[in-house]
Amino acid sequence: MNRLSLNQITTKSWSLPEAVEGCAAAGIEWIGLWRDKVAEVGVEESARLLRRHGVRVSSLCRGGFFTGVTPEGEPVDGIAMTREAIDEAVALGTDVLVLVVGGVADHDLAGSRQRVADALGELAPYARERGVRLGLEPLHPMQCAERSVLSTLGQALALAEDHPADAVGVVVDEFHVWWDPEVEHSIARSAGRILGFHVCDQLVPLTDTLLGRALPGRGPIDHRRLRECVEAAGYHGPIEVEVFNAEVWRTPGDVVLRDMIGAYRRHVL
Amino acid sequence: MNRLSLNQITTKSWSLPEAVEGCAAAGIEWIGLWRDKVAEVGVEESARLLRRHGVRVSSLCRGGFFTGVTPEGEPVDGIAMTREAIDEAVALGTDVLVLVVGGVADHDLAGSRQRVADALGELAPYARERGVRLGLEPLHPMQCAERSVLSTLGQALALAEDHPADAVGVVVDEFHVWWDPEVEHSIARSAGRILGFHVCDQLVPLTDTLLGRALPGRGPIDHRRLRECVEAAGYHGPIEVEVFNAEVWRTPGDVVLRDMIGAYRRHVL
């Protein structure tokens, strides 16, 4: 149980103070923070709240968008944004920054992937100097066009391996990789590079490409199997429960935490 | 232009006679048939219409569902259904039967994939004796749970290679594989096994997991690049345009064919 982490998106209606207090009250020792929630109260106040409640930060979400365009099609300077996020990770006391690398720009998939590699080359030294590791999170292929040209764990690992292991690693999120026939092999190959393990399930039928997630146990994902794989690869850090789901988001946060703890016990541990 | 084939789902509102006549009128020499449309008029009448109009069948869609469950969750005997489909392919004058292998049964991904391998072992000799090749079509990972535990071209090829090349091959459908960082490599490795090339685009944003397709040119897929890849791998057969799209389905068939020919000329050739 001491590895369980609330990824803050799971209690989307909660502010950062509510989420931190909620974790403390429920005995959850870790939290995965989102930058927009941190911004609402400020980095210093966030850090103070975390210390006061004894809740540690498993990761900060997110840097990236290196292809220069947001999911909504707006231009973005992903490198500058990620530098800020690295600094923020330091201030919040976490050494893991999750990267969502950005979707296809200018109808050019190969060029977009090259932009990601180039950005990593620029940012890896900056992160390493500050003791922050960049966590490449491959996103489900259905999010390739809009959010992430990084689509498999093998591809993420290949990118990471161009850099020192204390600068760039990978984040394994079940929702994004469970279907991959190579996933167990890729997890094993990621030994020493795994910076996070995110669990959730996939709704069936899958009717929404973003919100089609659920608490573990509702769908086809074998959570124990994947947990055993990341552990065999040497990862024994926090396990974030990260659920994008409109129904979960309408549920009071304390009920979500209770359900989350139950699902984690029954299906992940 | 003589390689262009209408996959019949693109003109979903048309009956088989309408689609065959439509192709003949538009100068399209090939059609990819769906079994439900064939069933409406019968196999013999379908074959007669095809001969009369000089339209050839690029493939029959579909066999499969070897994991024993339909996308709607109903039980199905995929092996028996596929045997029927093989016989039907012979009667319709095509040597390519497209397989959609079925989704995850009993929350057991590995076991479901094994069922597919087992079914192929049973069906490959039956198909080969009748001169029909089974075309394993990997489906987009977002359809893994419900429709196809076969999610990448590399995975499809590995399955196919357990059988003679004149019994089992692969079908490359752009919508399902365009995002795959290994796709060009996998296409090259599929030389001698490619039984079909299906083109369409992906809508952005992708809001529907089944109907998020469009005519070539609307999305991020580089059709010329992928066509060149399959040609470099030795495939010079029909190119099916296969579009699941509610708006296209509401458009009169003759207009769809005109738009399809235009999109094919501008973005695929």
Coordinates of C-alpha atoms in Angstrom, one line a residue:
Chain A
M1 CA 0.0 0.0 0.0
N2 CA 2.9 2.4 0.6
R3 CA 3.5 2.5 -3.2
L4 CA 0.1 3.7 -4.1
S5 CA 0.0 7.2 -5.6
L6 CA -3.0 9.3 -6.6
N7 CA -2.5 10.8 -10.0
Q8 CA -4.2 14.1 -9.5
I9 CA -6.3 13.8 -12.7
T10 CA -8.2 11.0 -11.1
T11 CA -9.7 13.5 -8.7
K12 CA -10.0 16.2 -11.3
S13 CA -12.7 18.2 -9.4
W14 CA -10.4 18.6 -6.4
S15 CA -7.9 21.5 -6.0
L16 CA -4.4 20.7 -5.1
P17 CA -5.0 21.4 -1.3
E18 CA -8.0 19.2 -1.4
A19 CA -6.1 16.4 -3.1
V20 CA -3.1 16.6 -0.8
E21 CA -5.4 16.6 2.3
G22 CA -7.4 13.8 0.8
C23 CA -4.4 11.7 0.3
A24 CA -3.2 12.3 3.9
A25 CA -6.6 11.5 5.3
A26 CA -6.8 8.3 3.3
G27 CA -3.2 7.2 4.2
I28 CA -2.0 7.6 0.6
E29 CA 1.7 8.6 0.8
W30 CA 2.2 9.7 -2.8
I31 CA 0.6 12.0 -5.3
G32 CA 1.3 12.6 -9.0
L33 CA 0.8 16.4 -9.6
W34 CA -0.5 18.2 -12.6
R35 CA 1.0 21.6 -13.4
D36 CA -2.4 23.4 -13.9
K37 CA -3.4 22.4 -10.4
V38 CA -0.1 23.5 -9.0
A39 CA -0.4 26.9 -10.8
E40 CA -3.8 27.5 -9.1
V41 CA -2.1 27.8 -5.7
G42 CA 1.5 28.4 -6.6
V43 CA 4.6 26.3 -6.5
E44 CA 5.7 27.4 -3.0
E45 CA 2.3 27.0 -1.4
S46 CA 2.0 23.5 -3.0
A47 CA 5.4 22.5 -1.7
R48 CA 4.4 23.8 1.8
L49 CA 1.2 21.8 1.8
L50 CA 2.9 18.6 0.7
R51 CA 5.5 18.9 3.5
R52 CA 2.9 19.7 6.1
H53 CA 0.8 16.6 5.2
G54 CA 3.8 14.4 4.6
V55 CA 2.7 13.5 1.0
R56 CA 5.5 13.0 -1.5
V57 CA 5.3 13.7 -5.2
S58 CA 5.8 10.6 -7.4
S59 CA 5.9 12.7 -10.6
L60 CA 5.0 16.0 -12.1
C61 CA 2.8 16.0 -15.2
R62 CA 3.8 17.3 -17.7
G63 CA 6.4 18.6 -20.1
G64 CA 6.7 18.0 -23.8
F65 CA 4.7 19.1 -26.8
F66 CA 8.0 19.3 -28.7
T67 CA 6.3 19.1 -32.1
G68 CA 5.2 22.7 -31.4
V69 CA 1.4 22.2 -31.4
T70 CA -1.1 21.5 -28.6
P71 CA -3.9 18.9 -28.9
E72 CA -6.2 21.8 -29.7
G73 CA -3.9 22.9 -32.6
E74 CA -2.4 26.0 -30.9
P75 CA 1.3 26.7 -31.3
V76 CA 3.4 26.0 -28.2
D77 CA 7.1 26.3 -27.3
G78 CA 7.5 22.9 -25.8
I79 CA 11.1 23.3 -24.9
A80 CA 10.6 26.5 -22.9
M81 CA 7.6 25.0 -21.2
T82 CA 9.5 21.9 -20.3
R83 CA 12.4 23.9 -18.9
E84 CA 9.9 25.6 -16.6
A85 CA 8.4 22.3 -15.7
I86 CA 11.9 20.9 -14.8
D87 CA 12.4 23.8 -12.4
E88 CA 9.0 23.3 -10.9
A89 CA 9.7 19.6 -10.4
V90 CA 12.8 20.5 -8.3
A91 CA 10.7 23.0 -6.2
L92 CA 8.1 20.3 -5.6
G93 CA 10.6 17.7 -4.5
T94 CA 10.2 15.2 -7.3
D95 CA 12.8 13.9 -9.7
V96 CA 10.4 12.7 -12.3
L97 CA 8.9 14.9 -15.0
V98 CA 6.4 13.1 -17.3
L99 CA 6.7 14.0 -20.9
V100 CA 3.8 14.0 -23.4
V101 CA 5.8 14.7 -26.6
G102 CA 3.1 16.2 -28.9
G103 CA 1.2 15.0 -32.0
V104 CA 1.8 15.2 -35.7
A105 CA 2.8 18.7 -36.9
D106 CA 2.4 19.7 -40.5
H107 CA 1.1 16.3 -41.6
D108 CA 4.8 15.1 -41.1
L109 CA 5.0 12.1 -38.8
A110 CA 8.7 11.4 -39.4
G111 CA 9.6 15.1 -39.0
S112 CA 7.6 15.3 -35.9
R113 CA 9.4 12.4 -34.4
Q114 CA 12.7 14.0 -35.2
R115 CA 11.7 17.2 -33.4
V116 CA 11.1 15.1 -30.3
A117 CA 14.6 13.6 -30.5
D118 CA 16.1 17.1 -31.1
A119 CA 14.2 18.6 -28.1
L120 CA 15.4 15.8 -25.8
G121 CA 19.0 16.5 -26.9
E122 CA 18.5 20.0 -25.8
L123 CA 16.7 19.3 -22.5
A124 CA 18.4 16.2 -21.1
P125 CA 21.5 18.1 -19.9
Y126 CA 19.4 20.8 -18.3
A127 CA 17.3 18.2 -16.5
R128 CA 20.3 16.2 -15.4
E129 CA 22.1 19.2 -13.9
R130 CA 19.0 19.7 -11.8
G131 CA 18.6 16.1 -10.7
V132 CA 15.4 15.6 -12.7
R133 CA 14.7 12.7 -14.9
L134 CA 12.6 13.1 -18.1
G135 CA 10.0 10.4 -18.3
L136 CA 9.0 9.6 -21.9
E137 CA 5.5 8.3 -21.7
P138 CA 4.4 6.6 -24.9
L139 CA 0.7 7.4 -25.5
H140 CA -1.9 5.0 -27.1
P141 CA -1.6 5.1 -30.9
M142 CA -5.1 6.5 -31.1
Q143 CA -3.5 9.7 -29.6
C144 CA -0.7 9.8 -32.1
A145 CA -2.1 12.6 -34.4
E146 CA -3.1 14.9 -31.6
R147 CA -1.0 14.2 -28.5
S148 CA 2.0 12.0 -28.9
V149 CA 4.0 10.7 -31.9
L150 CA 5.6 8.4 -29.3
S151 CA 3.4 5.4 -29.6
T152 CA 5.2 2.3 -28.1
L153 CA 7.4 1.6 -25.2
G154 CA 10.1 0.2 -27.5
Q155 CA 10.1 3.5 -29.4
A156 CA 10.3 5.5 -26.1
L157 CA 13.2 3.3 -24.9
A158 CA 15.1 3.8 -28.1
L159 CA 14.9 7.6 -27.7
A160 CA 15.8 7.4 -24.0
E161 CA 18.9 5.3 -24.7
D162 CA 20.5 8.2 -26.5
H163 CA 20.9 9.8 -23.1
P164 CA 22.2 8.9 -19.6
A165 CA 19.8 6.8 -17.5
D166 CA 19.8 9.6 -14.8
A167 CA 18.5 12.0 -17.4
V168 CA 15.9 10.3 -19.6
G169 CA 13.8 7.2 -18.9
V170 CA 10.3 5.9 -19.7
V171 CA 6.9 5.9 -18.0
V172 CA 4.8 2.8 -18.3
D173 CA 1.1 3.6 -18.4
E174 CA -1.0 0.5 -18.8
F175 CA -3.8 2.2 -20.7
H176 CA -1.3 3.2 -23.4
V177 CA 0.7 0.0 -23.8
W178 CA -1.4 -3.1 -22.6
W179 CA -2.3 -4.1 -26.2
D180 CA 1.3 -4.1 -27.5
P181 CA 2.4 -7.6 -28.4
E182 CA 6.0 -6.4 -27.5
V183 CA 5.1 -4.8 -24.2
E184 CA 6.6 -7.5 -21.8
H185 CA 9.7 -7.6 -23.9
S186 CA 10.0 -3.8 -24.0
I187 CA 9.5 -3.5 -20.2
A188 CA 12.3 -6.0 -19.6
R189 CA 14.5 -4.1 -21.9
S190 CA 13.7 -0.9 -20.0
A191 CA 15.4 -2.1 -16.8
G192 CA 17.1 0.8 -15.1
R193 CA 15.0 3.3 -17.2
I194 CA 11.5 2.9 -15.7
L195 CA 10.6 6.1 -13.9
G196 CA 6.9 5.4 -13.3
F197 CA 4.1 2.9 -13.5
H198 CA 0.6 4.1 -14.1
V199 CA -2.4 1.8 -13.7
C200 CA -6.0 2.1 -14.8
D201 CA -8.3 0.0 -17.0
Q202 CA -9.8 0.5 -20.4
L203 CA -13.6 0.7 -20.9
V204 CA -15.1 -1.8 -23.3
P205 CA -16.6 -0.7 -25.6
L206 CA -14.1 2.0 -26.0
T207 CA -16.3 5.0 -27.0
D208 CA -14.0 7.9 -26.1
T209 CA -10.4 8.1 -27.1
L210 CA -9.4 10.3 -24.0
L211 CA -11.9 9.4 -21.3
G212 CA -12.3 5.7 -22.0
R213 CA -10.5 4.8 -18.8
A214 CA -11.7 3.2 -15.6
L215 CA -10.4 2.1 -12.2
P216 CA -8.5 -1.3 -12.4
G217 CA -10.8 -4.3 -12.7
R218 CA -13.3 -2.8 -15.1
G219 CA -11.6 -3.9 -18.3
P220 CA -9.2 -6.3 -20.1
I221 CA -5.9 -5.2 -18.6
D222 CA -3.9 -7.7 -16.5
H223 CA -2.6 -5.4 -13.9
R224 CA -0.8 -8.0 -11.8
R225 CA 1.0 -9.3 -14.8
L226 CA 2.2 -5.9 -15.9
R227 CA 3.2 -4.9 -12.3
E228 CA 5.2 -8.1 -12.1
C229 CA 6.9 -7.2 -15.4
V230 CA 8.0 -3.7 -14.2
E231 CA 9.1 -5.2 -10.9
A232 CA 11.2 -7.8 -12.6
A233 CA 12.8 -4.9 -14.5
G234 CA 13.8 -3.4 -11.2
Y235 CA 11.0 -0.8 -10.7
H236 CA 9.8 -0.7 -7.1
G237 CA 8.7 2.9 -7.0
P238 CA 5.3 4.5 -6.6
I239 CA 2.3 3.2 -8.6
E240 CA 0.0 6.0 -9.8
V241 CA -3.6 5.4 -10.4
E242 CA -4.5 7.7 -13.3
V243 CA -8.1 7.7 -14.5
F244 CA -9.6 9.9 -17.1
N245 CA -13.3 9.2 -16.8
A246 CA -16.2 11.6 -16.7
E247 CA -18.2 9.5 -14.2
V248 CA -15.2 9.3 -11.8
W249 CA -14.7 13.0 -12.2
R250 CA -18.3 13.6 -11.1
T251 CA -17.9 11.4 -8.0
P252 CA -16.8 13.1 -4.7
G253 CA -13.1 12.9 -4.2
D254 CA -13.1 11.0 -1.0
V255 CA -15.4 8.3 -2.5
V256 CA -13.0 8.1 -5.5
L257 CA -10.0 7.5 -3.1
R258 CA -11.9 4.8 -1.3
D259 CA -12.8 3.1 -4.6
M260 CA -9.3 3.5 -5.8
I261 CA -7.8 1.9 -2.8
G262 CA -10.2 -1.0 -3.1
A263 CA -9.5 -1.5 -6.8
Y264 CA -5.7 -1.3 -6.2
R265 CA -5.9 -3.9 -3.5
R266 CA -8.1 -6.3 -5.5
H267 CA -6.5 -6.0 -8.9
V268 CA -3.0 -4.6 -8.7
L269 CA -1.4 -5.9 -5.6
Chain B
M1 CA -6.1 3.9 -61.9
N2 CA -6.6 0.2 -62.9
R3 CA -5.5 -0.8 -59.3
L4 CA -8.3 1.2 -57.6
S5 CA -10.8 -0.9 -55.7
L6 CA -14.0 0.2 -53.9
N7 CA -14.2 -1.5 -50.6
Q8 CA -17.9 -1.9 -50.3
I9 CA -18.1 -0.4 -46.8
T10 CA -17.3 3.0 -48.3
T11 CA -20.7 2.9 -50.0
K12 CA -22.5 1.3 -47.2
S13 CA -25.9 2.5 -48.2
W14 CA -25.6 0.8 -51.6
S15 CA -26.6 -2.8 -52.1
L16 CA -24.2 -5.2 -53.9
P17 CA -25.9 -4.7 -57.3
E18 CA -25.8 -0.9 -56.9
A19 CA -22.1 -1.0 -55.9
V20 CA -21.1 -3.3 -58.8
E21 CA -23.0 -1.2 -61.3
G22 CA -21.6 1.9 -59.7
C23 CA -18.1 0.7 -60.1
A24 CA -18.7 -0.3 -63.7
A25 CA -20.2 3.1 -64.5
A26 CA -17.3 4.9 -62.9
G27 CA -14.6 2.8 -64.5
I28 CA -13.5 1.1 -61.3
E29 CA -12.3 -2.4 -62.1
W30 CA -12.2 -3.8 -58.6
I31 CA -14.4 -4.2 -55.6
G32 CA -13.8 -5.5 -52.0
L33 CA -16.9 -7.3 -51.0
W34 CA -18.5 -7.7 -47.6
R35 CA -20.3 -10.9 -46.7
D36 CA -23.5 -9.3 -45.4
K37 CA -24.0 -7.5 -48.7
V38 CA -23.3 -10.7 -50.6
A39 CA -25.8 -12.5 -48.4
E40 CA -28.6 -10.0 -49.3
V41 CA -28.6 -11.1 -53.0
G42 CA -26.9 -14.5 -52.7
V43 CA -23.5 -15.7 -53.7
E44 CA -24.5 -17.0 -57.2
E45 CA -26.4 -13.8 -58.2
S46 CA -23.4 -11.7 -56.8
A47 CA -21.0 -13.7 -59.0
R48 CA -23.2 -13.3 -62.0
L49 CA -23.5 -9.5 -61.5
L50 CA -19.7 -9.2 -61.2
R51 CA -19.1 -11.2 -64.4
R52 CA -21.7 -9.2 -66.3
H53 CA -20.2 -5.9 -65.3
G54 CA -16.6 -7.0 -65.6
V55 CA -15.8 -6.1 -62.0
R56 CA -13.3 -8.2 -60.2
V57 CA -13.2 -9.0 -56.5
S58 CA -10.0 -7.7 -54.7
S59 CA -11.0 -9.4 -51.4
L60 CA -13.8 -10.7 -49.4
C61 CA -14.4 -9.3 -46.0
R62 CA -14.4 -11.1 -43.6
G63 CA -13.5 -14.3 -41.7
G64 CA -12.0 -14.4 -38.2
F65 CA -13.4 -13.8 -34.8
F66 CA -11.4 -16.8 -33.6
T67 CA -11.5 -15.7 -30.0
G68 CA -15.1 -16.7 -30.0
V69 CA -16.8 -13.5 -29.3
T70 CA -18.2 -10.7 -31.6
P71 CA -17.6 -7.0 -31.0
E72 CA -21.0 -6.9 -29.4
G73 CA -20.0 -9.7 -27.0
E74 CA -22.1 -12.5 -28.6
P75 CA -20.6 -15.9 -28.9
V76 CA -19.5 -17.0 -32.4
D77 CA -17.9 -20.0 -34.0
G78 CA -15.2 -18.2 -35.9
I79 CA -13.7 -21.3 -37.4
A80 CA -16.9 -22.5 -38.9
M81 CA -17.8 -19.0 -40.1
T82 CA -14.4 -18.7 -41.8
R83 CA -14.7 -22.0 -43.5
E84 CA -17.9 -20.7 -45.1
A85 CA -16.2 -17.5 -46.0
I86 CA -13.4 -19.4 -47.7
D87 CA -15.9 -21.3 -49.8
E88 CA -17.7 -18.0 -50.6
A89 CA -14.4 -16.4 -51.7
V90 CA -13.9 -19.2 -54.2
A91 CA -17.5 -18.8 -55.6
L92 CA -16.9 -15.0 -55.9
G93 CA -13.7 -15.5 -57.8
T94 CA -11.3 -13.9 -55.3
D95 CA -8.3 -15.6 -53.7
V96 CA -8.1 -13.2 -50.7
L97 CA -10.2 -13.5 -47.5
V98 CA -9.6 -10.7 -45.0
L99 CA -9.5 -11.9 -41.4
V100 CA -10.5 -9.8 -38.4
V101 CA -9.3 -12.1 -35.7
G102 CA -11.5 -11.1 -32.7
G103 CA -11.0 -9.2 -29.5
V104 CA -10.0 -10.2 -26.0
A105 CA -12.1 -13.1 -24.6
D106 CA -12.4 -13.8 -20.9
H107 CA -10.1 -10.9 -20.0
D108 CA -7.2 -13.1 -21.3
L109 CA -5.2 -11.3 -23.9
A110 CA -2.4 -13.9 -24.2
G111 CA -4.9 -16.8 -24.3
S112 CA -7.0 -14.9 -26.9
R113 CA -3.9 -14.5 -29.1
Q114 CA -3.2 -18.2 -28.8
R115 CA -6.7 -19.0 -29.9
V116 CA -6.0 -17.1 -33.1
A117 CA -2.8 -19.0 -33.8
D118 CA -4.6 -22.3 -33.2
A119 CA -7.5 -21.3 -35.5
L120 CA -5.0 -20.5 -38.3
G121 CA -3.4 -23.9 -37.9
E122 CA -6.8 -25.4 -38.5
L123 CA -7.9 -23.2 -41.3
A124 CA -4.7 -22.7 -43.4
P125 CA -4.7 -26.1 -45.0
Y126 CA -8.4 -25.8 -45.8
A127 CA -7.9 -22.4 -47.4
R128 CA -4.8 -23.5 -49.3
E129 CA -6.5 -26.6 -50.8
R130 CA -9.1 -24.2 -52.3
G131 CA -6.7 -21.6 -53.6
V132 CA -7.7 -19.0 -51.1
R133 CA -5.1 -17.0 -49.0
L134 CA -6.0 -15.8 -45.5
G135 CA -5.2 -12.2 -45.1
L136 CA -4.4 -11.3 -41.5
E137 CA -5.4 -7.7 -41.0
P138 CA -3.9 -6.1 -37.9
L139 CA -6.5 -3.7 -36.5
H140 CA -5.7 -0.4 -34.7
P141 CA -4.8 -1.0 -31.0
M142 CA -7.9 0.9 -30.0
Q143 CA -9.9 -2.0 -31.4
C144 CA -7.9 -4.6 -29.5
A145 CA -10.4 -5.3 -26.7
E146 CA -13.4 -5.6 -29.0
R147 CA -12.3 -6.6 -32.5
S148 CA -8.8 -7.7 -32.9
V149 CA -6.0 -8.9 -30.6
L150 CA -3.9 -8.6 -33.7
S151 CA -2.6 -5.1 -33.3
T152 CA 0.6 -4.6 -35.4
L153 CA 1.8 -5.7 -38.8
G154 CA 4.9 -7.3 -37.2
Q155 CA 2.6 -9.4 -35.0
A156 CA 0.5 -10.4 -38.0
L157 CA 3.6 -11.3 -40.0
A158 CA 5.0 -13.5 -37.2
L159 CA 1.7 -15.4 -37.2
A160 CA 1.6 -15.7 -41.0
E161 CA 5.1 -17.0 -41.2
D162 CA 4.1 -20.2 -39.4
H163 CA 2.3 -21.1 -42.7
P164 CA 3.0 -21.3 -46.4
A165 CA 2.9 -17.9 -48.2
D166 CA 0.2 -19.2 -50.5
A167 CA -2.0 -19.9 -47.4
V168 CA -1.6 -17.0 -45.0
G169 CA -0.5 -13.4 -45.6
V170 CA -1.1 -10.0 -44.3
V171 CA -3.4 -7.0 -45.3
V172 CA -1.9 -3.6 -44.8
D173 CA -4.7 -1.1 -43.9
E174 CA -3.2 2.4 -43.4
F175 CA -5.7 3.5 -40.8
H176 CA -4.6 0.6 -38.5
V177 CA -0.9 0.8 -39.0
W178 CA 0.2 4.4 -40.0
W179 CA 1.2 5.4 -36.4
D180 CA 3.5 2.3 -35.9
P181 CA 7.2 3.3 -35.6
E182 CA 8.0 -0.1 -37.1
V183 CA 5.6 0.0 -40.0
E184 CA 8.0 0.6 -42.8
H185 CA 10.3 -2.1 -41.5
S186 CA 7.4 -4.5 -41.1
I187 CA 6.1 -3.8 -44.6
A188 CA 9.5 -4.6 -46.0
R189 CA 9.7 -7.8 -44.0
S190 CA 6.2 -8.8 -45.3
A191 CA 7.5 -9.1 -48.9
G192 CA 5.7 -12.0 -50.6
R193 CA 3.0 -12.0 -47.9
I194 CA 1.1 -8.8 -48.7
L195 CA -2.4 -9.7 -49.9
G196 CA -4.0 -6.3 -49.8
F197 CA -3.4 -2.6 -49.3
H198 CA -6.3 -0.5 -47.9
V199 CA -6.1 3.3 -47.9
C200 CA -8.1 5.9 -46.1
D201 CA -7.2 8.8 -43.7
Q202 CA -7.8 9.4 -40.0
L203 CA -9.9 12.2 -38.8
V204 CA -8.3 14.7 -36.4
P205 CA -9.5 15.0 -33.7
L206 CA -10.3 11.3 -33.5
T207 CA -13.6 11.3 -31.8
D208 CA -14.9 7.9 -32.9
T209 CA -12.9 4.7 -32.6
L210 CA -14.7 3.0 -35.5
L211 CA -16.0 5.8 -37.8
G212 CA -13.0 8.2 -37.4
R213 CA -11.9 7.6 -41.0
A214 CA -12.0 9.8 -44.1
L215 CA -11.0 9.8 -47.7
P216 CA -7.3 10.1 -48.3
G217 CA -6.1 13.7 -47.9
R218 CA -8.1 14.7 -44.8
G219 CA -5.7 13.5 -42.2
P220 CA -2.1 12.8 -41.2
I221 CA -1.4 9.7 -43.2
D222 CA 1.3 9.8 -45.9
H223 CA -0.4 7.6 -48.5
R224 CA 2.3 7.9 -51.2
R225 CA 5.0 6.9 -48.7
L226 CA 3.1 3.8 -47.6
R227 CA 2.1 2.9 -51.2
E228 CA 5.8 3.1 -52.1
C229 CA 6.7 0.8 -49.2
V230 CA 4.2 -1.9 -50.2
E231 CA 5.3 -1.7 -53.8
A232 CA 9.0 -1.9 -52.7
A233 CA 7.9 -5.1 -50.9
G234 CA 6.5 -6.4 -54.2
Y235 CA 2.8 -5.7 -53.9
H236 CA 1.3 -4.4 -57.1
G237 CA -2.3 -5.6 -56.6
P238 CA -5.5 -3.7 -56.1
I239 CA -5.7 -0.8 -53.7
E240 CA -8.9 -0.7 -51.8
V241 CA -10.3 2.6 -50.5
E242 CA -12.1 1.6 -47.2
V243 CA -13.8 4.4 -45.3
F244 CA -16.0 4.1 -42.2
N245 CA -17.5 7.5 -41.9
A246 CA -21.1 8.5 -41.1
E247 CA -21.0 11.5 -43.4
V248 CA -19.6 9.5 -46.3
W249 CA -22.3 6.9 -45.7
R250 CA -25.0 9.6 -45.9
T251 CA -23.6 10.8 -49.3
P252 CA -25.1 9.4 -52.5
G253 CA -22.9 6.5 -53.7
D254 CA -22.1 8.0 -57.1
V255 CA -20.8 11.2 -55.4
V256 CA -18.7 9.1 -53.1
L257 CA -17.2 7.3 -56.0
R258 CA -16.4 10.6 -57.7
D259 CA -14.8 12.0 -54.5
M260 CA -12.9 8.7 -54.0
I261 CA -11.4 8.7 -57.5
G262 CA -10.3 12.4 -56.9
A263 CA -8.8 11.7 -53.5
Y264 CA -7.0 8.6 -54.9
R265 CA -5.5 10.5 -57.8
R266 CA -4.4 13.5 -55.6
H267 CA -3.1 11.7 -52.6
V268 CA -2.4 8.0 -53.3
L269 CA -1.0 7.9 -56.9

